[in-house]
Coordinates of C-alpha atoms and ligand atoms in Angstrom, one line a residue:
X1 CA -31.0 109.3 -38.9
X2 CA -27.2 109.2 -39.2
X3 CA -26.5 106.8 -36.3
X4 CA -27.8 103.6 -37.9
X5 CA -25.2 103.4 -40.7
X6 CA -22.5 104.2 -38.2
X7 CA -23.5 101.3 -36.0
X8 CA -23.7 99.0 -39.0
X9 CA -20.2 100.0 -40.0
X10 CA -18.8 99.4 -36.5
X11 CA -20.4 95.9 -36.4
X12 CA -19.1 95.0 -39.8
X13 CA -15.6 96.0 -38.7
X14 CA -15.8 93.9 -35.5
X15 CA -17.0 90.8 -37.4
X16 CA -14.3 91.1 -40.1
X17 CA -11.5 91.6 -37.6
X18 CA -12.5 88.4 -35.8
X19 CA -12.6 86.4 -39.0
X20 CA -9.3 88.0 -40.2
X21 CA -7.1 86.2 -37.6
X22 CA -8.5 82.9 -36.5
X23 CA -6.9 79.6 -35.9
X24 CA -8.3 76.9 -38.2
X25 CA -7.9 73.2 -38.5
X26 CA -7.6 71.1 -41.6
X27 CA -7.3 67.4 -41.9
X28 CA -5.1 66.1 -44.7
X29 CA -5.3 62.6 -46.0
X30 CA -1.8 61.3 -46.6
X31 CA -2.0 57.8 -48.2
X32 CA 1.8 57.5 -48.6
X33 CA 2.3 57.5 -44.8
X34 CA 3.2 53.9 -44.1
X35 CA 5.7 53.7 -41.2
X36 CA 6.4 55.5 -38.0
X37 CA 9.2 57.7 -39.4
X38 CA 7.0 59.2 -42.1
X39 CA 5.1 61.5 -39.7
X40 CA 8.4 63.0 -38.7
X41 CA 9.2 64.2 -42.2
X42 CA 5.6 65.4 -42.7
X43 CA 5.5 67.3 -39.5
X44 CA 8.8 69.0 -40.2
X45 CA 7.6 70.1 -43.7
X46 CA 4.4 71.5 -42.2
X47 CA 6.0 73.3 -39.3
X48 CA 8.3 75.2 -41.7
X49 CA 5.3 77.1 -42.9
X50 CA 4.6 80.4 -41.3
X51 CA 1.4 80.3 -39.2
X52 CA 1.3 76.5 -38.7
X53 CA 0.7 75.5 -35.0
X54 CA 0.0 72.0 -33.8
X55 CA 0.5 69.1 -36.2
X56 CA -1.3 65.9 -35.1
X57 CA -0.5 62.8 -37.1
X58 CA -2.7 59.7 -37.1
X59 CA -0.6 57.0 -38.6
X60 CA -3.4 54.4 -38.4
X61 CA -5.8 56.6 -40.4
X62 CA -3.1 58.1 -42.5
X63 CA -4.3 61.6 -41.7
X64 CA -2.6 64.7 -40.5
X65 CA -4.6 67.4 -38.6
X66 CA -3.0 70.8 -38.8
X67 CA -3.8 73.9 -36.9
X68 CA -2.9 77.1 -38.7
X69 CA -3.5 80.8 -38.7
X70 CA -5.8 81.5 -41.6
X71 CA -4.2 84.9 -42.3
X72 CA -0.8 83.2 -42.8
X73 CA -1.3 79.8 -44.3
X74 CA -3.8 78.1 -46.6
X75 CA -4.9 74.4 -46.7
X76 CA -3.8 74.0 -50.3
X77 CA -0.4 75.3 -49.3
X78 CA -0.2 72.7 -46.5
X79 CA -1.2 69.9 -48.9
X80 CA 1.5 71.2 -51.3
X81 CA 4.2 71.2 -48.6
X82 CA 3.6 67.5 -47.7
X83 CA 3.7 66.7 -51.4
X84 CA 7.1 68.4 -51.7
X85 CA 8.3 66.4 -48.8
X86 CA 7.5 63.2 -50.7
X87 CA 4.0 62.6 -49.3
X88 CA 1.2 63.9 -51.6
X89 CA -1.9 64.7 -49.7
X90 CA -5.5 65.8 -50.2
X91 CA -7.7 68.0 -48.0
X92 CA -10.0 65.6 -46.3
X93 CA -12.0 67.8 -43.9
X94 CA -12.3 71.4 -42.9
X95 CA -14.5 71.6 -39.9
X96 CA -14.7 75.4 -39.8
X97 CA -15.3 76.0 -43.5
X98 CA -13.0 77.8 -45.5
Ligands
LIG1 CU1 7.9 55.9 -43.5

């Protein structure tokens, strides 16, 4: 009965390699975003971060939805980056957990 642990090992590896490199999305609430030029600054700050992909700004809702590689960037790092650009933000939603 040596095959069963081997199969379990292979499965565990397959699952972990999938979760190691996935694109996640986080929505940041940015209350200080008040005019149409704010998103430009925020987007620039976020896209400087390694692993950040699409940045979608919703000026009406004062939110920024960021796609990022979870192996390279972290939500708190994204929130910190907008803060350093002059727009403190909080993590509002993480649809895929975290
Ligand atoms: Cu502005």
